[in-house]
Structures are given as C-alpha cells and as structure tokens.
Amino acid sequence: MDIKKILVLSGITLSAAFALNIGNVQADNAGTTSSVPDTKAEFQVKAGDGDSDNNPTGLKFVNAPDLTFQGTNVKEIATKGATLNLANAQNPLQVEDYRGSDATTDWSINAQLSKFNNGNNSSLDGTITLYADKDSKTTAADDIKGASIGSASQQVWHSNGKERGVSTATATTNKGTELSIPQSTNVSAGTYSATINWTLSNTAAD
C-alpha cells in the first residue's frame, strides 16, 4: 500500500468530519432566538392647563363681563323707574372645561346682583336681563337669551353636554342686555355701581 495515498485519504476524512461539525454548530445557532420581557412607555396627563395650584379640577372660570348702562335722571326713577340699555360690555363670559373626556357632570354659572350705591347714602335695586352670543368655536354651551340677574342667585348659563371636559365656552354680551331700576324716591344724582357675583359649579341645574 502506498503510504502517501493513505495520508491523503486520512486528510480527506478529517476534513469532511470537521466540515460536518461546523455545519452542525451553524444549524444550532440558526434555530436559537433570544428576547427580553416586554417593557413600557408612559406619560402623565394632568387635568386642566397643568396649573394644579390654581386649577386642580380642570374646570376654570376665566372671565365675566363688566357692564355699563346708559344713564337716566332723578325724575324718571322717582316717578316711574327706568329701563336702561347696554352702553358697553368689557370681557366675555368664558369657561374652560378641561376635566377630561371622562367628566360625568355638566357645569353651570349662577349670578347675583347687589344693590346699586352712589356713595351718597342712596341705594337702588336693579335687575339685569342678560343676552349673550356664543362664539363660533363654542359648542359646549348655547346662547344666553334673557337670563335674569337680580338680588337672588340664579342660573344664567350652563353647558349642554357636548364636548364635556375637553372644551372652552365663550359668550359675548350683546345689545339686547338691559338694566331695570324700579321706581324709588331714595335717589340722588351721581354714579351708581353694583357688584355682580358670579359662581361656577360643576353640576348644572335642570
């Protein structure tokens, strides 16, 4: 037997065995996967505009109007009373409701009017009849059509259930608003002023 041939054949046999082992390792690696457990991503959403000190619930009374009415005279009030048309209104009536879409209640605004005083020991009762138009972006509340503001607190505006918890409602006082002063002999010349107390509640009255 030729020794050289034997060595060559042995080398071929070893090479084949080595190649077979490598193939087995690669096959094992190809069939193995590795993963870690699922992780998470998160963030926090606060109610309102993020100012938890001033607006923790997300329901905020932003603005209410200052109203100036046309003037009258002592004789008119002393003899029959007066109905005064609106001369000017500053600031709209505005509510921000960002409690979230899971809010379960509507909101309402009540208003109460104090007596009118002129600083000369003269005071007069009065009743405001309020008309206001919602702006084009407001869907959460309707126009105000003749809400009465007098000596007792009464509801003047409320939400309608639309876009509850995720909207701003704005209404601008219109020229239909007027002030009625009943007849009184306790009247003197001067500028009379009163305070309107506005209250926002997160439960609308029926």
PDB file of C-alpha atoms in Angstrom:
ATOM      1  CA  MET A   1       0.000   0.000   0.000  1.00  0.00           C
ATOM      2  CA  ASP A   2       1.266   3.379  -0.883  1.00  0.00           C
ATOM      3  CA  ILE A   3       1.816   5.447   2.319  1.00  0.00           C
ATOM      4  CA  LYS A   4       1.299   8.713   0.543  1.00  0.00           C
ATOM      5  CA  LYS A   5      -2.198   7.676  -0.534  1.00  0.00           C
ATOM      6  CA  ILE A   6      -3.095   6.638   2.960  1.00  0.00           C
ATOM      7  CA  LEU A   7      -2.122  10.048   4.323  1.00  0.00           C
ATOM      8  CA  VAL A   8      -4.127  11.783   1.668  1.00  0.00           C
ATOM      9  CA  LEU A   9      -7.201   9.696   2.338  1.00  0.00           C
ATOM     10  CA  SER A  10      -6.874  10.311   6.052  1.00  0.00           C
ATOM     11  CA  GLY A  11      -6.694  14.048   5.425  1.00  0.00           C
ATOM     12  CA  ILE A  12      -9.850  13.917   3.323  1.00  0.00           C
ATOM     13  CA  THR A  13     -11.648  12.029   6.076  1.00  0.00           C
ATOM     14  CA  LEU A  14     -10.634  14.580   8.735  1.00  0.00           C
ATOM     15  CA  SER A  15     -11.641  17.499   6.546  1.00  0.00           C
ATOM     16  CA  ALA A  16     -15.072  16.018   5.978  1.00  0.00           C
ATOM     17  CA  ALA A  17     -15.566  15.414   9.696  1.00  0.00           C
ATOM     18  CA  PHE A  18     -14.500  18.987  10.530  1.00  0.00           C
ATOM     19  CA  ALA A  19     -16.870  20.446   7.948  1.00  0.00           C
ATOM     20  CA  LEU A  20     -19.723  18.344   9.341  1.00  0.00           C
ATOM     21  CA  ASN A  21     -19.105  19.655  12.870  1.00  0.00           C
ATOM     22  CA  ILE A  22     -19.128  23.284  11.685  1.00  0.00           C
ATOM     23  CA  GLY A  23     -22.400  22.703   9.864  1.00  0.00           C
ATOM     24  CA  ASN A  24     -23.996  21.289  12.998  1.00  0.00           C
ATOM     25  CA  VAL A  25     -22.918  24.328  15.045  1.00  0.00           C
ATOM     26  CA  GLN A  26     -24.281  26.750  12.456  1.00  0.00           C
ATOM     27  CA  ALA A  27     -27.556  24.861  12.309  1.00  0.00           C
ATOM     28  CA  ASP A  28     -27.867  25.018  16.093  1.00  0.00           C
ATOM     29  CA  ASN A  29     -27.212  28.789  16.097  1.00  0.00           C
ATOM     30  CA  ALA A  30     -29.721  29.423  13.322  1.00  0.00           C
ATOM     31  CA  GLY A  31     -32.500  27.747  15.280  1.00  0.00           C
ATOM     32  CA  THR A  32     -31.985  29.740  18.524  1.00  0.00           C
ATOM     33  CA  THR A  33     -33.634  33.180  19.360  1.00  0.00           C
ATOM     34  CA  SER A  34     -33.292  35.379  22.435  1.00  0.00           C
ATOM     35  CA  SER A  35     -35.564  38.192  23.772  1.00  0.00           C
ATOM     36  CA  VAL A  36     -36.148  40.186  26.941  1.00  0.00           C
ATOM     37  CA  PRO A  37     -39.567  40.714  28.614  1.00  0.00           C
ATOM     38  CA  ASP A  38     -41.847  43.474  27.213  1.00  0.00           C
ATOM     39  CA  THR A  39     -41.141  46.988  28.502  1.00  0.00           C
ATOM     40  CA  LYS A  40     -43.432  50.045  28.617  1.00  0.00           C
ATOM     41  CA  ALA A  41     -43.559  53.723  27.672  1.00  0.00           C
ATOM     42  CA  GLU A  42     -45.749  56.141  29.624  1.00  0.00           C
ATOM     43  CA  PHE A  43     -46.531  59.789  30.393  1.00  0.00           C
ATOM     44  CA  GLN A  44     -48.887  61.687  32.721  1.00  0.00           C
ATOM     45  CA  VAL A  45     -51.765  63.978  31.758  1.00  0.00           C
ATOM     46  CA  LYS A  46     -52.986  66.466  34.384  1.00  0.00           C
ATOM     47  CA  ALA A  47     -56.471  67.945  34.444  1.00  0.00           C
ATOM     48  CA  GLY A  48     -56.898  71.489  33.165  1.00  0.00           C
ATOM     49  CA  ASP A  49     -53.944  73.501  31.925  1.00  0.00           C
ATOM     50  CA  GLY A  50     -51.365  71.882  34.198  1.00  0.00           C
ATOM     51  CA  ASP A  51     -51.621  74.551  36.916  1.00  0.00           C
ATOM     52  CA  SER A  52     -52.650  72.256  39.757  1.00  0.00           C
ATOM     53  CA  ASP A  53     -52.420  75.041  42.361  1.00  0.00           C
ATOM     54  CA  ASN A  54     -54.981  77.341  40.722  1.00  0.00           C
ATOM     55  CA  ASN A  55     -56.990  74.841  38.722  1.00  0.00           C
ATOM     56  CA  PRO A  56     -56.819  71.363  40.295  1.00  0.00           C
ATOM     57  CA  THR A  57     -60.107  70.061  38.857  1.00  0.00           C
ATOM     58  CA  GLY A  58     -59.673  71.248  35.274  1.00  0.00           C
ATOM     59  CA  LEU A  59     -62.811  73.436  35.409  1.00  0.00           C
ATOM     60  CA  LYS A  60     -61.937  77.138  35.341  1.00  0.00           C
ATOM     61  CA  PHE A  61     -63.937  80.392  35.351  1.00  0.00           C
ATOM     62  CA  VAL A  62     -61.825  82.586  33.075  1.00  0.00           C
ATOM     63  CA  ASN A  63     -63.816  85.783  32.551  1.00  0.00           C
ATOM     64  CA  ALA A  64     -67.073  87.582  33.305  1.00  0.00           C
ATOM     65  CA  PRO A  65     -68.249  90.888  31.823  1.00  0.00           C
ATOM     66  CA  ASP A  66     -68.188  94.377  33.317  1.00  0.00           C
ATOM     67  CA  LEU A  67     -71.367  96.146  32.200  1.00  0.00           C
ATOM     68  CA  THR A  68     -72.014  99.859  31.709  1.00  0.00           C
ATOM     69  CA  PHE A  69     -75.559 101.041  31.029  1.00  0.00           C
ATOM     70  CA  GLN A  70     -76.898 104.254  29.595  1.00  0.00           C
ATOM     71  CA  GLY A  71     -77.796 106.997  32.060  1.00  0.00           C
ATOM     72  CA  THR A  72     -81.124 108.287  33.346  1.00  0.00           C
ATOM     73  CA  ASN A  73     -82.319 111.090  35.656  1.00  0.00           C
ATOM     74  CA  VAL A  74     -83.742 111.586  39.136  1.00  0.00           C
ATOM     75  CA  LYS A  75     -87.255 112.377  37.877  1.00  0.00           C
ATOM     76  CA  GLU A  76     -87.561 109.191  35.840  1.00  0.00           C
ATOM     77  CA  ILE A  77     -86.531 106.938  38.720  1.00  0.00           C
ATOM     78  CA  ALA A  78     -88.532 108.880  41.311  1.00  0.00           C
ATOM     79  CA  THR A  79     -91.755 108.811  39.293  1.00  0.00           C
ATOM     80  CA  LYS A  80     -91.818 105.579  37.295  1.00  0.00           C
ATOM     81  CA  GLY A  81     -88.498 103.733  37.333  1.00  0.00           C
ATOM     82  CA  ALA A  82     -86.175 103.257  34.374  1.00  0.00           C
ATOM     83  CA  THR A  83     -85.112 100.654  31.851  1.00  0.00           C
ATOM     84  CA  LEU A  84     -81.552 101.310  30.671  1.00  0.00           C
ATOM     85  CA  ASN A  85     -79.977  99.896  27.533  1.00  0.00           C
ATOM     86  CA  LEU A  86     -76.462  98.487  27.492  1.00  0.00           C
ATOM     87  CA  ALA A  87     -73.800 101.058  26.617  1.00  0.00           C
ATOM     88  CA  ASN A  88     -70.682  98.909  26.862  1.00  0.00           C
ATOM     89  CA  ALA A  89     -69.541  95.452  27.934  1.00  0.00           C
ATOM     90  CA  GLN A  90     -65.940  94.533  28.666  1.00  0.00           C
ATOM     91  CA  ASN A  91     -64.749  90.907  28.663  1.00  0.00           C
ATOM     92  CA  PRO A  92     -66.770  87.915  27.536  1.00  0.00           C
ATOM     93  CA  LEU A  93     -68.249  85.250  29.761  1.00  0.00           C
ATOM     94  CA  GLN A  94     -65.793  82.367  29.458  1.00  0.00           C
ATOM     95  CA  VAL A  95     -65.360  78.912  30.984  1.00  0.00           C
ATOM     96  CA  GLU A  96     -62.551  76.432  30.363  1.00  0.00           C
ATOM     97  CA  ASP A  97     -63.594  72.825  30.929  1.00  0.00           C
ATOM     98  CA  TYR A  98     -60.612  70.512  30.654  1.00  0.00           C
ATOM     99  CA  ARG A  99     -61.524  67.934  33.276  1.00  0.00           C
ATOM    100  CA  GLY A 100     -61.113  65.229  30.651  1.00  0.00           C
ATOM    101  CA  SER A 101     -63.434  63.242  28.401  1.00  0.00           C
ATOM    102  CA  ASP A 102     -64.435  61.070  31.382  1.00  0.00           C
ATOM    103  CA  ALA A 103     -66.149  64.025  33.125  1.00  0.00           C
ATOM    104  CA  THR A 104     -69.646  62.948  34.171  1.00  0.00           C
ATOM    105  CA  THR A 105     -71.281  66.286  35.045  1.00  0.00           C
ATOM    106  CA  ASP A 106     -72.052  69.488  33.185  1.00  0.00           C
ATOM    107  CA  TRP A 107     -71.267  72.947  34.552  1.00  0.00           C
ATOM    108  CA  SER A 108     -73.414  75.978  35.303  1.00  0.00           C
ATOM    109  CA  ILE A 109     -72.938  79.647  36.188  1.00  0.00           C
ATOM    110  CA  ASN A 110     -75.097  81.496  38.692  1.00  0.00           C
ATOM    111  CA  ALA A 111     -75.103  85.259  39.116  1.00  0.00           C
ATOM    112  CA  GLN A 112     -76.337  87.605  41.835  1.00  0.00           C
ATOM    113  CA  LEU A 113     -76.581  91.415  41.757  1.00  0.00           C
ATOM    114  CA  SER A 114     -76.039  93.655  44.792  1.00  0.00           C
ATOM    115  CA  LYS A 115     -77.827  96.953  45.334  1.00  0.00           C
ATOM    116  CA  PHE A 116     -76.631  99.964  43.353  1.00  0.00           C
ATOM    117  CA  ASN A 117     -74.984 102.633  45.513  1.00  0.00           C
ATOM    118  CA  ASN A 118     -73.777 106.129  44.635  1.00  0.00           C
ATOM    119  CA  GLY A 119     -71.803 106.952  47.795  1.00  0.00           C
ATOM    120  CA  ASN A 120     -74.388 109.487  48.979  1.00  0.00           C
ATOM    121  CA  ASN A 121     -76.438 107.159  51.169  1.00  0.00           C
ATOM    122  CA  SER A 122     -78.640 106.314  48.207  1.00  0.00           C
ATOM    123  CA  SER A 123     -79.137 102.733  47.087  1.00  0.00           C
ATOM    124  CA  LEU A 124     -81.330 101.303  44.365  1.00  0.00           C
ATOM    125  CA  ASP A 125     -82.464  97.818  43.465  1.00  0.00           C
ATOM    126  CA  GLY A 126     -81.972  96.605  39.937  1.00  0.00           C
ATOM    127  CA  THR A 127     -82.347  93.610  37.665  1.00  0.00           C
ATOM    128  CA  ILE A 128     -80.167  92.870  34.652  1.00  0.00           C
ATOM    129  CA  THR A 129     -81.597  90.912  31.748  1.00  0.00           C
ATOM    130  CA  LEU A 130     -78.598  89.311  30.060  1.00  0.00           C
ATOM    131  CA  TYR A 131     -78.292  88.377  26.408  1.00  0.00           C
ATOM    132  CA  ALA A 132     -75.039  86.940  25.074  1.00  0.00           C
ATOM    133  CA  ASP A 133     -73.930  85.220  21.882  1.00  0.00           C
ATOM    134  CA  LYS A 134     -71.614  82.220  21.918  1.00  0.00           C
ATOM    135  CA  ASP A 135     -68.641  82.454  19.576  1.00  0.00           C
ATOM    136  CA  SER A 136     -68.128  80.262  16.512  1.00  0.00           C
ATOM    137  CA  LYS A 137     -65.815  77.849  18.365  1.00  0.00           C
ATOM    138  CA  THR A 138     -68.217  77.194  21.236  1.00  0.00           C
ATOM    139  CA  THR A 139     -70.266  74.004  21.037  1.00  0.00           C
ATOM    140  CA  ALA A 140     -70.393  73.131  24.749  1.00  0.00           C
ATOM    141  CA  ALA A 141     -72.976  75.823  25.607  1.00  0.00           C
ATOM    142  CA  ASP A 142     -75.731  77.786  23.875  1.00  0.00           C
ATOM    143  CA  ASP A 143     -76.565  81.483  23.522  1.00  0.00           C
ATOM    144  CA  ILE A 144     -77.848  83.303  26.607  1.00  0.00           C
ATOM    145  CA  LYS A 145     -81.346  84.549  25.886  1.00  0.00           C
ATOM    146  CA  GLY A 146     -82.698  86.809  28.598  1.00  0.00           C
ATOM    147  CA  ALA A 147     -81.169  85.414  31.787  1.00  0.00           C
ATOM    148  CA  SER A 148     -82.219  87.396  34.851  1.00  0.00           C
ATOM    149  CA  ILE A 149     -79.599  88.686  37.307  1.00  0.00           C
ATOM    150  CA  GLY A 150     -81.119  90.130  40.461  1.00  0.00           C
ATOM    151  CA  SER A 151     -80.892  90.081  44.249  1.00  0.00           C
ATOM    152  CA  ALA A 152     -81.209  86.280  44.414  1.00  0.00           C
ATOM    153  CA  SER A 153     -78.637  83.967  42.869  1.00  0.00           C
ATOM    154  CA  GLN A 154     -79.947  82.462  39.642  1.00  0.00           C
ATOM    155  CA  GLN A 155     -78.524  80.330  36.864  1.00  0.00           C
ATOM    156  CA  VAL A 156     -77.579  82.341  33.785  1.00  0.00           C
ATOM    157  CA  TRP A 157     -75.578  79.867  31.655  1.00  0.00           C
ATOM    158  CA  HIS A 158     -74.848  76.159  31.547  1.00  0.00           C
ATOM    159  CA  SER A 159     -73.187  73.553  29.382  1.00  0.00           C
ATOM    160  CA  ASN A 160     -75.221  71.338  27.079  1.00  0.00           C
ATOM    161  CA  GLY A 161     -73.337  68.038  27.359  1.00  0.00           C
ATOM    162  CA  LYS A 162     -71.368  68.442  24.139  1.00  0.00           C
ATOM    163  CA  GLU A 163     -67.559  68.248  24.272  1.00  0.00           C
ATOM    164  CA  ARG A 164     -67.818  67.811  28.035  1.00  0.00           C
ATOM    165  CA  GLY A 165     -64.423  68.053  29.723  1.00  0.00           C
ATOM    166  CA  VAL A 166     -62.482  68.992  26.575  1.00  0.00           C
ATOM    167  CA  SER A 167     -63.576  72.499  25.520  1.00  0.00           C
ATOM    168  CA  THR A 168     -63.725  76.252  26.107  1.00  0.00           C
ATOM    169  CA  ALA A 169     -67.070  78.084  26.080  1.00  0.00           C
ATOM    170  CA  THR A 170     -67.203  81.819  25.320  1.00  0.00           C
ATOM    171  CA  ALA A 171     -70.210  84.146  25.081  1.00  0.00           C
ATOM    172  CA  THR A 172     -70.157  87.892  24.338  1.00  0.00           C
ATOM    173  CA  THR A 173     -72.795  90.204  25.817  1.00  0.00           C
ATOM    174  CA  ASN A 174     -74.980  91.757  23.135  1.00  0.00           C
ATOM    175  CA  LYS A 175     -77.001  94.956  22.879  1.00  0.00           C
ATOM    176  CA  GLY A 176     -80.210  93.272  23.966  1.00  0.00           C
ATOM    177  CA  THR A 177     -78.948  93.320  27.560  1.00  0.00           C
ATOM    178  CA  GLU A 178     -80.714  95.874  29.764  1.00  0.00           C
ATOM    179  CA  LEU A 179     -81.000  97.070  33.354  1.00  0.00           C
ATOM    180  CA  SER A 180     -84.337  97.688  35.038  1.00  0.00           C
ATOM    181  CA  ILE A 181     -84.497 100.075  38.014  1.00  0.00           C
ATOM    182  CA  PRO A 182     -87.814 100.123  39.887  1.00  0.00           C
ATOM    183  CA  GLN A 183     -89.426 103.390  40.978  1.00  0.00           C
ATOM    184  CA  SER A 184     -87.784 104.833  44.117  1.00  0.00           C
ATOM    185  CA  THR A 185     -87.738 108.209  45.833  1.00  0.00           C
ATOM    186  CA  ASN A 186     -84.426 107.382  47.529  1.00  0.00           C
ATOM    187  CA  VAL A 187     -82.471 108.620  44.529  1.00  0.00           C
ATOM    188  CA  SER A 188     -79.888 111.356  44.058  1.00  0.00           C
ATOM    189  CA  ALA A 189     -77.566 112.471  41.290  1.00  0.00           C
ATOM    190  CA  GLY A 190     -74.308 110.562  40.925  1.00  0.00           C
ATOM    191  CA  THR A 191     -72.790 107.401  39.524  1.00  0.00           C
ATOM    192  CA  TYR A 192     -74.363 104.219  40.839  1.00  0.00           C
ATOM    193  CA  SER A 193     -72.457 100.960  40.874  1.00  0.00           C
ATOM    194  CA  ALA A 194     -73.211  97.409  41.968  1.00  0.00           C
ATOM    195  CA  THR A 195     -71.357  94.124  42.208  1.00  0.00           C
ATOM    196  CA  ILE A 196     -72.250  91.054  40.185  1.00  0.00           C
ATOM    197  CA  ASN A 197     -71.227  87.864  41.956  1.00  0.00           C
ATOM    198  CA  TRP A 198     -70.597  85.022  39.517  1.00  0.00           C
ATOM    199  CA  THR A 199     -70.326  81.396  40.669  1.00  0.00           C
ATOM    200  CA  LEU A 200     -69.243  78.406  38.584  1.00  0.00           C
ATOM    201  CA  SER A 201     -70.432  74.948  39.613  1.00  0.00           C
ATOM    202  CA  ASN A 202     -69.560  71.573  38.118  1.00  0.00           C
ATOM    203  CA  THR A 203     -73.140  70.360  38.363  1.00  0.00           C
ATOM    204  CA  ALA A 204     -75.604  72.026  36.030  1.00  0.00           C
ATOM    205  CA  ALA A 205     -79.094  72.639  37.381  1.00  0.00           C
ATOM    206  CA  ASP A 206     -82.090  71.424  35.381  1.00  0.00           C
TER     207      ASP A 206
END
